[in-house]
Short mmCIF file of C-alpha atoms in Angstrom, two decimals:
data_model
loop_
_atom_site.label_atom_id
_atom_site.label_comp_id
_atom_site.label_asym_id
_atom_site.label_seq_id
_atom_site.Cartn_x
_atom_site.Cartn_y
_atom_site.Cartn_z
CA MET A 1 -13.52 20.44 199.69
CA GLN A 2 -13.68 23.17 197.06
CA ALA A 3 -17.14 24.58 196.36
CA VAL A 4 -17.86 26.55 193.19
CA LYS A 5 -20.80 28.69 192.11
CA ALA A 6 -21.48 31.65 189.81
CA VAL A 7 -23.48 34.85 190.07
CA ARG A 8 -25.16 36.33 186.99
CA GLN A 9 -26.62 39.72 186.14
CA ASN A 10 -27.81 41.58 183.05
CA TYR A 11 -26.06 44.64 181.65
CA HIS A 12 -26.12 46.95 178.63
CA PRO A 13 -22.97 46.49 176.50
CA THR A 14 -21.15 49.39 174.89
CA GLU A 15 -19.80 49.40 171.36
CA GLU A 16 -16.32 48.65 172.71
CA VAL A 17 -17.58 45.58 174.57
CA LEU A 18 -19.49 44.31 171.53
CA SER A 19 -16.39 44.72 169.38
CA LEU A 20 -14.35 42.78 171.94
CA LEU A 21 -16.93 39.99 172.03
CA GLU A 22 -16.86 39.73 168.23
CA ASP A 23 -13.04 39.53 168.21
CA PHE A 24 -13.11 36.80 170.85
CA ARG A 25 -15.68 34.82 168.84
CA CYS A 26 -13.48 35.01 165.73
CA MET A 27 -10.43 33.95 167.77
CA VAL A 28 -12.24 30.86 169.03
CA ASN A 29 -13.33 29.91 165.50
CA ASP A 30 -9.77 30.37 164.22
CA CYS A 31 -8.50 28.04 166.95
CA VAL A 32 -11.16 25.47 166.08
CA ARG A 33 -10.16 25.55 162.41
CA ILE A 34 -6.49 25.12 163.32
CA GLY A 35 -7.31 22.20 165.60
CA LEU A 36 -9.36 20.46 162.91
CA ARG A 37 -6.76 21.06 160.20
CA GLU A 38 -3.78 19.92 162.29
CA ASN A 39 -5.72 17.16 164.09
CA LEU A 40 -4.71 18.50 167.50
CA THR A 41 -6.06 16.75 170.58
CA SER A 42 -4.67 18.67 173.56
CA MET A 43 -4.71 22.25 174.76
CA LYS A 44 -0.89 22.33 174.86
CA SER A 45 -0.50 21.35 171.21
CA LEU A 46 -3.26 23.76 170.20
CA SER A 47 -1.52 26.57 172.11
CA MET A 48 1.77 25.89 170.32
CA LYS A 49 0.09 26.21 166.92
CA ALA A 50 -2.50 28.93 167.49
CA TYR A 51 -1.09 31.34 170.09
CA HIS A 52 1.12 33.39 167.76
CA GLN A 53 -1.42 33.34 164.93
CA LEU A 54 -3.90 35.12 167.22
CA SER A 55 -1.58 38.15 167.34
CA ALA A 56 -3.46 39.48 164.30
CA TYR A 57 -6.27 40.55 166.66
CA ASP A 58 -5.80 43.85 168.48
CA VAL A 59 -6.81 42.52 171.91
CA PRO A 60 -4.88 41.90 175.16
CA THR A 61 -2.86 38.67 175.19
CA CYS A 62 -4.82 37.32 178.17
CA TYR A 63 -7.72 36.60 175.83
CA ARG A 64 -5.61 34.34 173.63
CA LEU A 65 -5.29 31.67 176.32
CA THR A 66 -8.98 31.69 177.18
CA ALA A 67 -9.92 31.53 173.48
CA ILE A 68 -7.63 28.52 173.04
CA SER A 69 -9.12 26.89 176.13
CA ARG A 70 -12.66 27.44 174.83
CA ALA A 71 -11.70 25.98 171.43
CA ALA A 72 -10.07 22.94 173.07
CA GLY A 73 -13.32 22.18 174.89
CA ILE A 74 -15.33 22.54 171.68
CA LEU A 75 -12.97 20.18 169.84
CA ARG A 76 -13.14 17.64 172.66
CA ASN A 77 -16.94 17.60 172.51
CA TYR A 78 -16.83 17.32 168.72
CA ARG A 79 -14.57 14.26 168.82
CA ARG A 80 -16.76 12.69 171.48
CA GLU A 81 -19.75 13.03 169.16
CA LEU A 82 -17.81 11.43 166.31
CA LYS A 83 -16.96 8.41 168.47
CA LYS A 84 -20.59 7.67 169.29
CA LYS A 85 -21.77 4.62 167.42
CA ARG A 86 -25.23 6.06 166.84
CA ARG A 87 -23.91 9.15 165.02
CA LEU A 88 -21.97 8.50 161.86
CA SER A 89 -21.14 12.18 161.50
CA ALA A 90 -21.27 15.36 163.56
CA ARG A 91 -21.66 18.93 162.41
CA VAL A 92 -18.38 20.82 162.21
CA PRO A 93 -18.33 23.21 165.20
CA TYR A 94 -18.65 26.94 164.61
CA VAL A 95 -19.32 29.58 167.29
CA THR A 96 -22.07 32.04 166.36
CA ARG A 97 -23.03 33.65 169.69
CA LEU A 98 -21.08 36.56 171.09
CA SER A 99 -19.26 35.64 174.30
CA LEU A 100 -16.00 36.15 176.14
CA THR A 101 -14.21 34.36 178.98
CA ASP A 102 -11.47 35.97 181.06
CA CYS A 103 -9.50 34.51 183.96
CA TYR A 104 -6.53 36.90 184.15
CA GLY A 105 -7.23 40.51 183.19
CA PHE A 106 -10.47 41.52 184.92
CA ARG A 107 -10.69 43.08 188.39
CA VAL A 108 -13.60 43.82 190.74
CA ILE A 109 -13.09 47.34 192.13
CA HIS A 110 -15.81 48.53 194.51
CA ARG A 111 -19.01 48.46 192.42
CA LEU A 112 -17.24 48.06 189.07
CA VAL A 113 -15.74 45.29 186.97
CA ARG A 114 -12.65 46.55 185.14
CA LEU A 115 -12.09 44.76 181.84
CA PRO A 116 -9.05 45.33 179.58
CA ILE A 117 -9.81 46.21 175.97
CA ARG A 118 -6.36 47.09 174.64
CA LYS A 119 -3.01 47.72 176.20
CA GLY A 120 -3.58 50.40 178.85
CA GLU A 121 -7.28 50.81 177.95
CA TYR A 122 -10.15 49.51 180.08
CA THR A 123 -13.91 49.46 180.13
CA PHE A 124 -16.07 49.28 183.26
CA ILE A 125 -19.33 47.48 184.01
CA VAL A 126 -21.45 48.44 187.03
CA LEU A 127 -22.46 45.58 189.36
CA ASN A 128 -25.87 45.46 190.99
CA ASP A 129 -26.49 44.99 194.71
CA HIS A 130 -27.17 41.25 194.49
CA THR A 131 -23.90 40.60 192.66
CA LEU A 132 -21.97 42.72 195.16
CA ARG A 133 -23.42 40.82 198.12
CA THR A 134 -22.60 37.48 196.54
CA VAL A 135 -19.06 38.38 195.46
CA GLY A 136 -18.23 40.05 198.78
CA GLY A 137 -15.68 38.05 200.79
CA HIS A 138 -14.81 35.66 197.93
CA THR A 139 -12.10 35.73 195.29
CA PRO A 140 -13.52 35.82 191.73
CA GLY A 141 -12.24 33.01 189.54
CA SER A 142 -13.37 33.84 186.02
CA LEU A 143 -15.63 36.22 184.14
CA THR A 144 -17.99 35.29 181.31
CA LEU A 145 -19.63 37.95 179.15
CA THR A 146 -22.37 37.60 176.57
CA ALA A 147 -24.21 40.26 174.61
CA ASN A 148 -26.58 40.91 177.53
CA SER A 149 -25.33 39.13 180.68
CA LEU A 150 -22.31 38.95 182.95
CA SER A 151 -21.34 35.93 185.09
CA ILE A 152 -18.63 35.77 187.75
CA SER A 153 -17.54 32.39 189.12
CA LEU A 154 -16.61 32.10 192.79
CA SER A 155 -14.90 29.37 194.77
CA LYS A 156 -14.08 28.67 198.39
CA GLU A 157 -12.62 25.92 200.53
CA ILE A 158 -15.09 24.45 202.99
CA ALA A 159 -14.97 21.44 205.28
CA GLU A 160 -17.60 18.82 204.50
CA ILE A 161 -19.89 18.27 207.46
CA GLN A 162 -20.31 14.85 209.04
CA PRO A 163 -24.08 14.29 208.76
CA VAL A 164 -26.18 12.90 211.59
CA GLY A 165 -28.97 11.89 209.21
CA ALA A 166 -30.15 12.22 205.63
CA ILE A 167 -32.94 13.58 203.44
CA GLY A 168 -34.25 11.41 200.61
CA ILE A 169 -35.59 13.36 197.62
CA ASP A 170 -38.06 11.93 195.11
CA ARG A 171 -38.44 14.18 192.06
CA ASN A 172 -41.72 14.08 190.14
CA LEU A 173 -43.33 16.13 187.40
CA ASP A 174 -45.70 18.05 189.70
CA ASN A 175 -44.00 17.78 193.10
CA VAL A 176 -40.83 17.06 195.04
CA THR A 177 -41.29 14.73 198.02
CA LEU A 178 -38.81 14.58 200.91
CA ALA A 179 -38.36 11.96 203.63
CA ASP A 180 -35.77 12.56 206.36
CA SER A 181 -34.22 10.57 209.17
CA ASP A 182 -36.53 12.22 211.71
CA GLY A 183 -39.47 10.46 210.07
CA ARG A 184 -40.94 13.66 208.67
CA ILE A 185 -42.42 13.87 205.18
CA LEU A 186 -42.42 17.16 203.27
CA ARG A 187 -43.85 17.87 199.83
CA HIS A 188 -43.12 20.85 197.57
CA ASP A 189 -45.76 21.55 194.92
CA LEU A 190 -44.41 22.16 191.39
CA SER A 191 -47.69 21.98 189.48
CA ARG A 192 -47.40 25.70 188.74
CA ALA A 193 -44.17 25.05 186.81
CA THR A 194 -45.96 22.42 184.71
CA GLU A 195 -48.78 24.89 183.98
CA ILE A 196 -46.31 27.61 182.92
CA LYS A 197 -44.66 25.25 180.45
CA ALA A 198 -48.03 24.15 179.07
CA ARG A 199 -49.16 27.76 178.53
CA CYS A 200 -45.93 28.74 176.77
CA ARG A 201 -46.10 25.62 174.62
CA GLU A 202 -49.70 26.38 173.63
CA THR A 203 -48.85 30.02 172.83
CA LYS A 204 -46.01 28.97 170.55
CA SER A 205 -48.24 26.41 168.81
CA HIS A 206 -50.55 29.21 167.58
CA PHE A 207 -47.72 30.90 165.69
CA LYS A 208 -48.26 30.22 161.96
CA ARG A 209 -45.91 32.70 160.27
CA ASN A 210 -43.60 30.84 157.89
CA ASP A 211 -40.54 32.97 158.63
CA VAL A 212 -37.56 31.41 160.38
CA ARG A 213 -36.23 34.71 161.75
CA ILE A 214 -39.56 35.75 163.29
CA ARG A 215 -40.17 32.23 164.60
CA ARG A 216 -36.76 32.24 166.26
CA HIS A 217 -37.54 35.58 167.90
CA VAL A 218 -40.98 34.49 169.15
CA TYR A 219 -39.77 31.11 170.40
CA GLY A 220 -36.82 32.75 172.12
CA LYS A 221 -39.10 35.27 173.83
CA TYR A 222 -41.48 32.69 175.29
CA GLY A 223 -38.62 30.31 176.01
CA GLY A 224 -37.01 33.02 178.13
CA ILE A 225 -40.30 33.70 179.94
CA GLN A 226 -40.69 30.01 180.73
CA ARG A 227 -37.08 29.62 181.84
CA ASN A 228 -37.19 32.62 184.19
CA ARG A 229 -40.51 31.73 185.84
CA VAL A 230 -39.73 28.05 186.28
CA GLY A 231 -36.18 28.79 187.43
CA TRP A 232 -37.52 31.03 190.19
CA LEU A 233 -39.80 28.25 191.46
CA LEU A 234 -37.01 25.68 191.40
CA HIS A 235 -34.69 28.12 193.19
CA ASN A 236 -37.14 28.48 196.07
CA VAL A 237 -37.58 24.72 196.38
CA SER A 238 -33.86 23.91 196.22
CA ALA A 239 -32.99 26.69 198.68
CA SER A 240 -35.59 25.36 201.12
CA ILE A 241 -34.20 21.81 200.86
CA VAL A 242 -30.60 22.90 201.44
CA ARG A 243 -31.61 25.22 204.28
CA ARG A 244 -33.36 22.37 206.08
CA ALA A 245 -30.41 20.02 205.52
CA LYS A 246 -28.04 22.63 206.96
CA GLU A 247 -30.20 23.24 210.04
CA LYS A 248 -30.53 19.51 210.78
CA ARG A 249 -27.00 18.57 209.66
CA PHE A 250 -28.44 16.07 207.20
CA GLY A 251 -26.89 14.75 204.02
CA ILE A 252 -28.90 14.78 200.78
CA VAL A 253 -29.78 11.64 198.81
CA MET A 254 -31.17 11.73 195.26
CA GLU A 255 -31.78 9.01 192.72
CA ASN A 256 -29.81 8.87 189.49
CA ILE A 257 -32.45 9.13 186.75
CA ARG A 258 -30.11 9.96 183.89
CA GLY A 259 -31.53 8.73 180.59
CA ILE A 260 -35.15 8.82 181.74
CA ARG A 261 -36.15 10.80 178.63
CA LYS A 262 -35.57 7.65 176.58
CA LEU A 263 -38.91 6.46 177.94
CA TYR A 264 -40.74 9.29 176.15
CA ARG A 265 -39.33 9.12 172.64
CA LYS A 266 -41.41 9.36 169.50
CA GLY A 267 -42.67 5.92 168.53
CA ASN A 268 -43.10 4.60 172.08
CA GLY A 269 -46.89 4.58 171.69
CA GLN A 270 -47.45 7.76 173.69
CA GLY A 271 -49.37 10.86 172.67
CA THR A 272 -47.73 14.09 171.55
CA THR A 273 -49.06 16.09 174.50
CA TYR A 274 -47.96 13.46 177.00
CA ARG A 275 -44.45 13.29 175.56
CA ALA A 276 -44.21 17.09 175.50
CA ARG A 277 -45.13 17.33 179.19
CA LEU A 278 -42.65 14.67 180.29
CA ASN A 279 -39.81 15.86 178.05
CA SER A 280 -40.15 19.39 179.47
CA TRP A 281 -39.70 18.06 183.02
CA SER A 282 -36.90 20.07 184.70
CA PHE A 283 -35.58 17.21 186.84
CA TYR A 284 -31.92 17.92 186.10
CA GLU A 285 -32.19 21.67 186.75
CA LEU A 286 -33.52 20.98 190.24
CA GLN A 287 -30.73 18.44 190.78
CA ARG A 288 -28.11 20.95 189.64
CA GLN A 289 -29.40 23.69 191.94
CA VAL A 290 -29.63 21.40 194.98
CA GLU A 291 -26.14 20.00 194.38
CA TYR A 292 -24.23 23.26 193.99
CA LYS A 293 -26.06 24.94 196.89
CA ALA A 294 -25.44 21.93 199.13
CA ARG A 295 -21.74 21.75 198.28
CA TRP A 296 -21.41 25.50 198.92
CA GLU A 297 -22.58 24.78 202.49
CA GLY A 298 -20.43 21.66 202.90
CA ILE A 299 -23.39 19.26 202.76
CA PRO A 300 -22.63 15.86 201.16
CA VAL A 301 -24.79 14.79 198.21
CA VAL A 302 -25.19 11.08 197.38
CA TYR A 303 -26.82 9.49 194.33
CA VAL A 304 -28.42 6.05 194.37
CA ALA A 305 -29.82 3.81 191.66
CA ALA A 306 -33.47 4.42 190.85
CA ARG A 307 -34.14 0.68 190.54
CA GLU A 308 -37.01 -0.62 192.69
CA THR A 309 -37.51 2.64 194.60
CA SER A 310 -41.12 2.89 193.43
CA VAL A 311 -42.18 -0.79 193.46
CA ASN A 312 -40.75 -1.98 196.78
CA CYS A 313 -42.72 -1.39 199.95
CA SER A 314 -40.82 1.03 202.20
CA ILE A 315 -42.18 -0.70 205.33
CA CYS A 316 -41.49 -4.41 204.77
CA GLY A 317 -39.36 -4.35 201.62
CA SER A 318 -41.74 -6.60 199.70
CA ARG A 319 -42.32 -6.19 195.97
CA THR A 320 -45.98 -7.10 196.23
CA THR A 321 -47.20 -3.53 195.80
CA THR A 322 -50.22 -2.88 193.62
CA THR A 323 -51.94 0.27 192.42
CA TYR A 324 -55.70 0.37 191.97
CA PRO A 325 -57.06 2.23 188.90
CA ASN A 326 -59.11 4.69 190.97
CA GLU A 327 -56.16 5.47 193.26
CA ARG A 328 -53.29 6.26 190.89
CA ARG A 329 -51.03 7.79 193.54
CA THR A 330 -51.57 5.15 196.25
CA LEU A 331 -49.70 1.85 196.66
CA HIS A 332 -51.15 -1.12 198.55
CA CYS A 333 -48.89 -3.82 200.01
CA SER A 334 -50.61 -7.19 200.40
CA LYS A 335 -47.91 -8.47 202.75
CA CYS A 336 -48.03 -5.81 205.47
CA GLY A 337 -51.43 -4.40 204.54
CA ILE A 338 -50.33 -0.76 204.32
CA SER A 339 -51.59 1.86 201.88
CA ILE A 340 -49.09 4.63 201.16
CA ASP A 341 -48.62 7.45 198.69
CA ARG A 342 -46.28 6.28 195.94
CA ASP A 343 -44.11 9.43 196.13
CA VAL A 344 -43.70 9.07 199.90
CA ASN A 345 -42.84 5.40 199.40
CA ALA A 346 -40.18 6.27 196.82
CA ALA A 347 -38.67 9.01 199.01
CA ARG A 348 -38.35 6.57 201.93
CA ASN A 349 -36.70 3.94 199.74
CA ILE A 350 -34.25 6.53 198.37
CA LEU A 351 -33.44 7.54 201.95
CA ALA A 352 -32.84 3.90 202.92
CA LYS A 353 -30.48 3.34 199.99
CA GLY A 354 -28.57 6.53 200.69
CA LYS A 355 -28.06 5.79 204.38
CA ARG A 356 -26.23 2.58 203.48
CA GLY A 357 -23.53 4.50 201.60
CA MET A 358 -23.25 7.67 203.71
CA ARG A 359 -20.92 8.09 206.69
CA PHE A 360 -22.58 9.58 209.75
CA THR A 361 -21.27 11.10 212.97
CA PRO A 362 -21.75 8.32 215.57
CA ASP A 363 -22.69 10.56 218.51
CA GLY A 364 -24.71 13.20 216.71
CA PRO A 365 -24.01 16.93 216.45
CA PRO A 366 -21.82 18.74 219.03
CA GLU A 367 -24.80 20.01 221.06
CA VAL A 368 -26.10 16.45 221.49
CA ARG A 369 -22.68 15.20 222.61
CA THR A 370 -22.47 18.05 225.14
CA GLU A 371 -25.85 17.15 226.63
CA ALA A 372 -24.84 13.50 226.82
CA VAL A 373 -21.73 14.43 228.80
CA LYS A 374 -23.87 16.45 231.23
CA GLY A 375 -26.05 13.40 231.82
CA ASN A 376 -29.06 14.30 229.71
CA GLU A 377 -30.82 11.50 227.90
CA THR A 378 -29.91 11.29 224.22
CA THR A 379 -32.50 10.86 221.54
CA MET A 380 -32.89 7.45 219.97
CA GLY A 381 -32.00 7.31 216.28
CA PRO A 382 -34.97 7.11 213.93
CA ILE A 383 -36.17 3.73 212.73
CA LEU A 384 -35.93 3.81 208.97
CA ARG A 385 -38.88 1.57 208.08
CA ALA A 386 -41.32 2.85 210.70
CA ASP A 387 -44.87 3.39 209.58
CA GLY A 388 -46.38 6.86 209.74
CA GLY A 389 -45.13 10.31 208.96
CA LYS A 390 -47.48 13.17 208.38
CA VAL A 391 -47.37 14.69 204.92
CA THR A 392 -47.04 18.47 205.00
CA GLN A 393 -47.14 20.86 202.09
CA GLY A 394 -44.05 23.04 201.42
#
């Protein structure tokens, strides 16, 4: 299995780098115009038409191919938007942000990234310690530059582990609840992330200046503050989940909640503040971080349907669960008589669904098989629908 991830750092661009980024942006826009004019649908046909026309730019030829590739992706997304029944028209694509992608010409030499500018001329960017530690031992795949950041993609071949159990993850607005095959329940508090988003949203609401340029600057500033602070919290949670899965040799099970924002559209009878809180929920960012970190460690990730994970009792499977008004987070099952936290109930149901579609090692990890050969008693596998499980805060 091939695992891919990227490492990012900030840097201060020189005039040469900014000029190169501007040339690359113009090259991509030229390729987009050629593709729209000639009605080209593949990267090969776009290369045949646009490659020689890009010789007007005084840049190394390696950037022509990456500019064509970037334009082909933009055109593909544009045609996908046109085919949607709900959108009768889509805005003609045009790249405005400075950026550059290189797969052929750059080299990582000690603490420097060498980037070709013209034939025989190079510029160098200094890497920080974190980037050096991450890149060390791996072959860089591609380099992406913007006006203030540098990203290097890395890949490696890793054997997928055969899990001996699984971890079910229930994502909520203010917490992430985990239930594993050992019967343990773990909860990570994310209420601080919700508070950060609310404060940034309130700060931006006080801005009254009727100037688009200043508004864009202010909104970008507080948007960056929110993104950095919330991203750090999600990084800690996702790293903790993957670390536990690696130690226990567990697979990871998450529910597929794509399209959940349709529940919070304008006109659904919900308040503005409520819709703002739910639409700012970073459920996909947590999913993305958990998935790429797990695949980097060879841990399988399985997605299950979200249907009935919250309404079915995780003990008896009955749908006769009710919630009392004064206990919003507690479910009561009239059939088995249990009262259980709704997030814990959902995490257990997600775990049960995932274990049906995940392949496990029959005899457990190597150390368990070794002890069994020596005559030691092996541990009984966990009963999925057992009652109990102490909730601990992560």
